[in-house]
Amino acid sequence: MRIVCGKCQAAYAIDDRLISPRGVRAQCPRCRHLQLVTKEGPVGAVGAFKMPPENHPGGPAPQPATTPVSTPRVPPEAFPTGPVPAAARPNDANRPPAVMPAVAPPVAPLNPASPPARPPPAAPASPPPPSPQVGIDDSLLTGGATREATMGCRECGTPLTDAFDQALGICDRCRTKADAAVNGPVQPEPKGAGRPKPPTSMAALDAALDAAMSESAQTPAPERPRPMLNQGFVMTASREEASGGRGKWVVLGLLLVLLGAGGAAAWAFRERLFAPNRNEATAAIPPAIEQALAAWRMAFVEISGTASEHLATGQRLLAQDTTAGYDHAIEAFQKALLLDPRSDAAIAGYVRALALGRGAHIDDAAWKEARALIAAAEKRSHRAPEVVLAHAHLLLARADDPSNAAEARALAESVLETTKEPSLLADAHLLVGRSWQSSSSALAVESFTRALTLDPKLPSALYQRALAYEASGDLGAALGDLNARLAIDPAHWASNQALARIYRDAGHLDLARQVYLSVLKEHPDHTAAKLELAVFRYQTEGRLPEALGALREMARSLDRYDEHDQVEILTHLATSERLAGNENAAVDAARRAVKIAPDDPAPHVQLFLIALWREAFEEAGAELAAFSGRLGDPGLEKLLEGRLRMSEQKWAEAQAAFDAAVAADARRIDAQLLGAVAAANGGDTSAALKRLAEAAKADPARPPGPPPAERLYVQPLGLLRGFEDRIAHLSKGPDDLAPKLYEAVYRYRLGDAGAAARLSAQVTRVDENNAVALAWQSFALLAAKDVRGAAQAGERAVAANRSVALAQYALGSALLAEGKNDEARRPLQEALRLDPSLLGAEQALAELSFRRQEVDAARGRLTHILSLDPSWKLAKQLLFALEKEVPREGAGPR
C-alpha cells in the first residue's frame, strides 16, 4: 500500500500484511507526524493513498491485490542515501496537520520502505517468490524469525533468510560495510544510550555537506521526494505483537546512526543554501519581539507592500506630530516589523509613536510590551541613537514617576555625547527639556531653545516650550510659541487645548470658548473639542444644564468612540449628574465607565463621593481602595480618606490622614481646617487649636485647596461644608475668643464673608488689640465690598501690632482697593519682608507696578508667583492683561 504523510505529503510504500485489523500508527521521520493507518488507508491523512499515476510508468496506479506484480529493476544509485536538498523538500508551511485518532494503538517501531532489491543470482525453484512490493511483512512483528530465503543480497548475493534483510534487500554485513565507508566504523552502543547525536564539529559538518552536495550533483533532484532509508515511516503496533526480535533492534540502531549523519548533513546543506551570512541567518529573534509579533498577527491578517514602504509611511506620519498621525504611524510600524522582524528602526518608530500618541493613557499591557521591545532593540542595535531616543520618549509618557524622567534624561544626554547628527541632537535636547518639565521650567526652556536652534520649526519643541513658559508664568512667551505651532498646523489639538486653558485661567472665558468653537466649526465631529467644551461649561462657566445635555447626547452614541473617550465621556457625565443631584444617573454612568476601565481612578472618585453623601461608608471604603495610590495627587487622596474617616467618626485616623495631606501639599488649607475639626471631635483640643492657628496665618488670597484635575473634579468647598459649627464647641466660655476667630476664618474659606466679618467683630469688640482678628475683619469687609471699613480695620490691625505680617497685608490691600497706590506700597512691602510666603501681597505689588506702567517689575513679580504656585490664577489674569497692554514680540492672543 502507498500512503502519504498527512503533514509534509511525503509518499511511502507499506506492505498490506503489516497492517493489523485494529490498524497501526505510522510516524514520518521527516516531520515526526503520527497518523493511524488501517486497511482502508491512513486516517486523517491528506492526499491520495494510492500511488499517483505519474509515478507508475506506462499505466495507472496498481490495484491492491494478492497476485505478484512485476516491478521494473531500479539501480541502487537512483536512491541516494544523503539528505534531501532543501529545494526538493515539499513546502508544508500552509498545510493543516493531520487529524490524530482519539485512541491510538501502542507503539512498536517498524522499518521504512526501501528501494527495490536486486534479483538473487539463483532463484529457488519453489515456492514462487512473494510480491516484490517494497515493505516489511508480518514476520517482523513476531520477533524477526528466520524464514526461507526468497532473494539474495544486492551487494554480495548471499541468500537473505531474515525478514528484515529481505525487506531492505541487503544483508547485515554489507549494511555495516556501507555505513563504515561513509561514517567510519560503528561503535557498539552503550547500554541505555539514547539516539546518537549528529556530528557537531565544523569539520564533520563540512564533510557531510561535501558528501551531500557531490551526491546531489550526480543525482538530479526528483520532482517529488522519494522514500529513502532515513525517510521511512516508523510503523507501530501493539506491545504483544512487537515483543522479541533482537536483530531488528540492531538494524534500527544502524538506521538511527545513518539518520543522525544524514540530518547533520542536511542541516549544513540548508545553511549553505539559504544563509550566505552565517551570523545573520542564525541570529535568533528575541523572545520579546516574537511574543509581540504573535499578538500583532491576529490584527493584521493580510499585509500588502514591503517593510521599507511601511517604515517610510510611519516616519512620515510621525513628523506630522498629530494625534491621528501617531495612531496611523503605530499601525505602519507594526506592519513593517511583521514583514521584517529584524528592523530595529520599526521598533523605535512604533515605541515613539505609542509614547507620543497615547502618552499617559498607555495601558499597562502596552507599556510592558513596548518596554520589552525597546530593550531588545537596544541590545540588538548596540544602543543605536534612534532606539535610545525612542526609549526616552516611552519613559516620559509616564513622567509623573520621577525615576522615569531621570532615566529618560540620562538616555538623551548619552546621545548628545555620541552623535553629531543635527536631527538626533535636536530630538535629544527636546527630551532633556521634557524631563525637566515638571521640576524646573527654566532648565526645560533652555533645552527646548537649544532644540529649536538646531531645528527652528521643530513642532514638538515649540509646543513643549510653550508649556514650560506657561508653567513659569511667562504667558506672553507661551502664547507666542503656541501661535507659531498653530501656524504650522491650525488643527493641532494639544496647542488649541493649551491656548484655551491659558485664556480660561486668565479670566477671559469668551476667548477660551471661542477656541473650542473654532475647532468644532472646522471639525464638527472632533470628540476632544466637544468633550472639553462640555467640561468648560460645567466646571468654569457654571452652565450645568448645557453641559449635561451635551454629555448625555455623546453618551447615547457611545459606540462611536474608542474606549478612552468612552471613559472620559461617562466620567464627566457622572460628575455633572452628581452636581445636578441626579445620584442614580451619576452612579449608572460611573459604573459603566468602571466596566470599561476598571483601573481608571476617575470614575471611582465619583462613586466615592456619591457613597459619602449617601452615608454608605462601606461602599465609599471600597471605592477608596480602588483609587488609592493612583490619583497622581497624594494631597487630594489623603483629604478624601480623612473625610471618610470623619464621617465614620474615626477621629484619630481622620486627623492622621489630614496631616498627611498637608505634608504632601502645604497649600491644602482645607486639610488643615478639617484636621482641626477632627482633633476637636476626638477630644484633642490643643491639637485642634494649633491647626486652626496655622490656618489663620495662611494667605487669605490663596484658595482653600489647589484645583484638582478636571477628570477628578471635586467642588473646592464641598468637603468643608457641614463642619463649621463644630469649632464653636471648642469654646470654654464667653471669654474664650479664639474659637470665634477660628470659626470666622473657617466661614471666610467657605465664601461666607458676612458671617466671617460678624464673628471677627465680636472678637475685636472684646479684644481691641487682637491684630490677627482685626486683619481678618479687614479681609472679610473687603470681600463684602466694604472698602472703607476694610481700610479702617487694617489701620487698627497695624496699630495694634506692626510686626504681624497679616496686618500689614490687610492694610495694603485695603489702600490699594481705595486707589491710594503710593500709601499701599509700603505696608505691602513690609508684609512680604515679614512673611515671604504671602503671595497675595506680591500680587498686590505687581498690580501697583502695572498701574504705574512699570511693566518689567510687574512681569517679574507675577512670573515669580507662578514659579512658586502655577495654580495662582490671579497672577495669570494680571499677566494676560499686561501682555495685552504691552505685548512681547511674537506674543499675544490669537
mmCIF file of N, CA and C in Angstrom, residues 94-130:
data_model
loop_
_atom_site.group_PDB
_atom_site.id
_atom_site.type_symbol
_atom_site.label_atom_id
_atom_site.label_comp_id
_atom_site.label_asym_id
_atom_site.label_seq_id
_atom_site.Cartn_x
_atom_site.Cartn_y
_atom_site.Cartn_z
ATOM 1 N N ASN A 94 1.799 25.796 4.841
ATOM 2 C CA ASN A 94 0.375 26.113 4.900
ATOM 3 C C ASN A 94 -0.494 24.879 4.951
ATOM 4 N N ARG A 95 0.116 23.720 5.145
ATOM 5 C CA ARG A 95 -0.680 22.515 5.175
ATOM 6 C C ARG A 95 -1.204 22.267 6.563
ATOM 7 N N PRO A 96 -2.492 21.927 6.693
ATOM 8 C CA PRO A 96 -3.034 21.654 8.034
ATOM 9 C C PRO A 96 -2.514 20.345 8.575
ATOM 10 N N PRO A 97 -2.336 20.228 9.883
ATOM 11 C CA PRO A 97 -1.891 18.960 10.464
ATOM 12 C C PRO A 97 -2.955 17.906 10.306
ATOM 13 N N ALA A 98 -2.480 16.680 10.220
ATOM 14 C CA ALA A 98 -3.417 15.562 10.110
ATOM 15 C C ALA A 98 -4.157 15.368 11.404
ATOM 16 N N VAL A 99 -5.381 14.878 11.276
ATOM 17 C CA VAL A 99 -6.197 14.642 12.461
ATOM 18 C C VAL A 99 -5.758 13.345 13.108
ATOM 19 N N MET A 100 -5.383 13.390 14.356
ATOM 20 C CA MET A 100 -4.940 12.197 15.061
ATOM 21 C C MET A 100 -6.131 11.452 15.641
ATOM 22 N N PRO A 101 -6.029 10.130 15.687
ATOM 23 C CA PRO A 101 -7.132 9.380 16.299
ATOM 24 C C PRO A 101 -7.216 9.648 17.780
ATOM 25 N N ALA A 102 -8.414 9.550 18.299
ATOM 26 C CA ALA A 102 -8.599 9.813 19.724
ATOM 27 C C ALA A 102 -7.858 8.798 20.560
ATOM 28 N N VAL A 103 -7.860 7.541 20.148
ATOM 29 C CA VAL A 103 -7.142 6.487 20.874
ATOM 30 C C VAL A 103 -6.270 5.774 19.867
ATOM 31 N N ALA A 104 -4.962 5.768 20.074
ATOM 32 C CA ALA A 104 -4.040 5.126 19.146
ATOM 33 C C ALA A 104 -3.534 3.829 19.730
ATOM 34 N N PRO A 105 -3.206 2.875 18.880
ATOM 35 C CA PRO A 105 -2.638 1.623 19.388
ATOM 36 C C PRO A 105 -1.277 1.870 20.004
ATOM 37 N N PRO A 106 -0.800 0.927 20.821
ATOM 38 C CA PRO A 106 0.532 1.068 21.407
ATOM 39 C C PRO A 106 1.601 1.143 20.339
ATOM 40 N N VAL A 107 2.791 1.658 20.704
ATOM 41 C CA VAL A 107 3.844 1.938 19.733
ATOM 42 C C VAL A 107 4.836 0.794 19.663
ATOM 43 N N ALA A 108 5.233 0.416 18.444
ATOM 44 C CA ALA A 108 6.347 -0.504 18.220
ATOM 45 C C ALA A 108 6.940 -0.163 16.880
ATOM 46 N N PRO A 109 8.245 0.074 16.763
ATOM 47 C CA PRO A 109 8.828 0.563 15.509
ATOM 48 C C PRO A 109 8.929 -0.521 14.458
ATOM 49 N N LEU A 110 8.748 -0.110 13.216
ATOM 50 C CA LEU A 110 8.941 -0.979 12.057
ATOM 51 C C LEU A 110 9.859 -0.275 11.084
ATOM 52 N N ASN A 111 10.372 -1.042 10.101
ATOM 53 C CA ASN A 111 11.352 -0.420 9.223
ATOM 54 C C ASN A 111 10.659 0.358 8.116
ATOM 55 N N PRO A 112 11.363 1.308 7.532
ATOM 56 C CA PRO A 112 10.782 2.095 6.445
ATOM 57 C C PRO A 112 10.803 1.334 5.140
ATOM 58 N N ALA A 113 10.131 1.953 4.175
ATOM 59 C CA ALA A 113 10.150 1.365 2.837
ATOM 60 C C ALA A 113 11.546 1.493 2.251
ATOM 61 N N SER A 114 11.942 0.508 1.472
ATOM 62 C CA SER A 114 13.288 0.503 0.896
ATOM 63 C C SER A 114 13.204 0.410 -0.613
ATOM 64 N N PRO A 115 14.297 0.714 -1.286
ATOM 65 C CA PRO A 115 14.277 0.589 -2.755
ATOM 66 C C PRO A 115 14.143 -0.859 -3.181
ATOM 67 N N PRO A 116 13.669 -1.109 -4.386
ATOM 68 C CA PRO A 116 13.529 -2.496 -4.867
ATOM 69 C C PRO A 116 14.863 -3.219 -4.859
ATOM 70 N N ALA A 117 14.860 -4.469 -4.425
ATOM 71 C CA ALA A 117 16.103 -5.246 -4.319
ATOM 72 C C ALA A 117 16.506 -5.821 -5.659
ATOM 73 N N ARG A 118 17.833 -6.055 -5.792
ATOM 74 C CA ARG A 118 18.310 -6.745 -6.988
ATOM 75 C C ARG A 118 17.845 -8.208 -6.952
ATOM 76 N N PRO A 119 17.591 -8.791 -8.090
ATOM 77 C CA PRO A 119 17.204 -10.217 -8.095
ATOM 78 C C PRO A 119 18.372 -11.080 -7.629
ATOM 79 N N PRO A 120 18.100 -12.145 -6.914
ATOM 80 C CA PRO A 120 19.189 -13.031 -6.472
ATOM 81 C C PRO A 120 19.849 -13.720 -7.652
ATOM 82 N N PRO A 121 21.075 -14.128 -7.492
ATOM 83 C CA PRO A 121 21.768 -14.772 -8.624
ATOM 84 C C PRO A 121 21.114 -16.091 -9.023
ATOM 85 N N ALA A 122 20.571 -16.818 -8.071
ATOM 86 C CA ALA A 122 19.925 -18.088 -8.428
ATOM 87 C C ALA A 122 18.603 -18.159 -7.720
ATOM 88 N N ALA A 123 17.509 -18.082 -8.477
ATOM 89 C CA ALA A 123 16.187 -18.096 -7.873
ATOM 90 C C ALA A 123 15.828 -19.521 -7.506
ATOM 91 N N PRO A 124 15.212 -19.729 -6.359
ATOM 92 C CA PRO A 124 14.791 -21.078 -5.960
ATOM 93 C C PRO A 124 13.674 -21.586 -6.847
ATOM 94 N N ALA A 125 13.615 -22.918 -6.946
ATOM 95 C CA ALA A 125 12.594 -23.497 -7.809
ATOM 96 C C ALA A 125 11.212 -23.312 -7.243
ATOM 97 N N SER A 126 11.067 -23.372 -5.975
ATOM 98 C CA SER A 126 9.764 -23.217 -5.323
ATOM 99 C C SER A 126 10.008 -22.776 -3.902
ATOM 100 N N PRO A 127 9.110 -22.218 -3.239
ATOM 101 C CA PRO A 127 7.835 -21.739 -3.796
ATOM 102 C C PRO A 127 8.046 -20.487 -4.616
ATOM 103 N N PRO A 128 7.013 -20.015 -5.298
ATOM 104 C CA PRO A 128 7.154 -18.788 -6.097
ATOM 105 C C PRO A 128 7.483 -17.603 -5.181
ATOM 106 N N PRO A 129 8.247 -16.663 -5.691
ATOM 107 C CA PRO A 129 8.619 -15.501 -4.861
ATOM 108 C C PRO A 129 7.402 -14.672 -4.496
ATOM 109 N N PRO A 130 7.475 -14.044 -3.334
ATOM 110 C CA PRO A 130 6.364 -13.170 -2.968
ATOM 111 C C PRO A 130 6.381 -11.903 -3.793
#
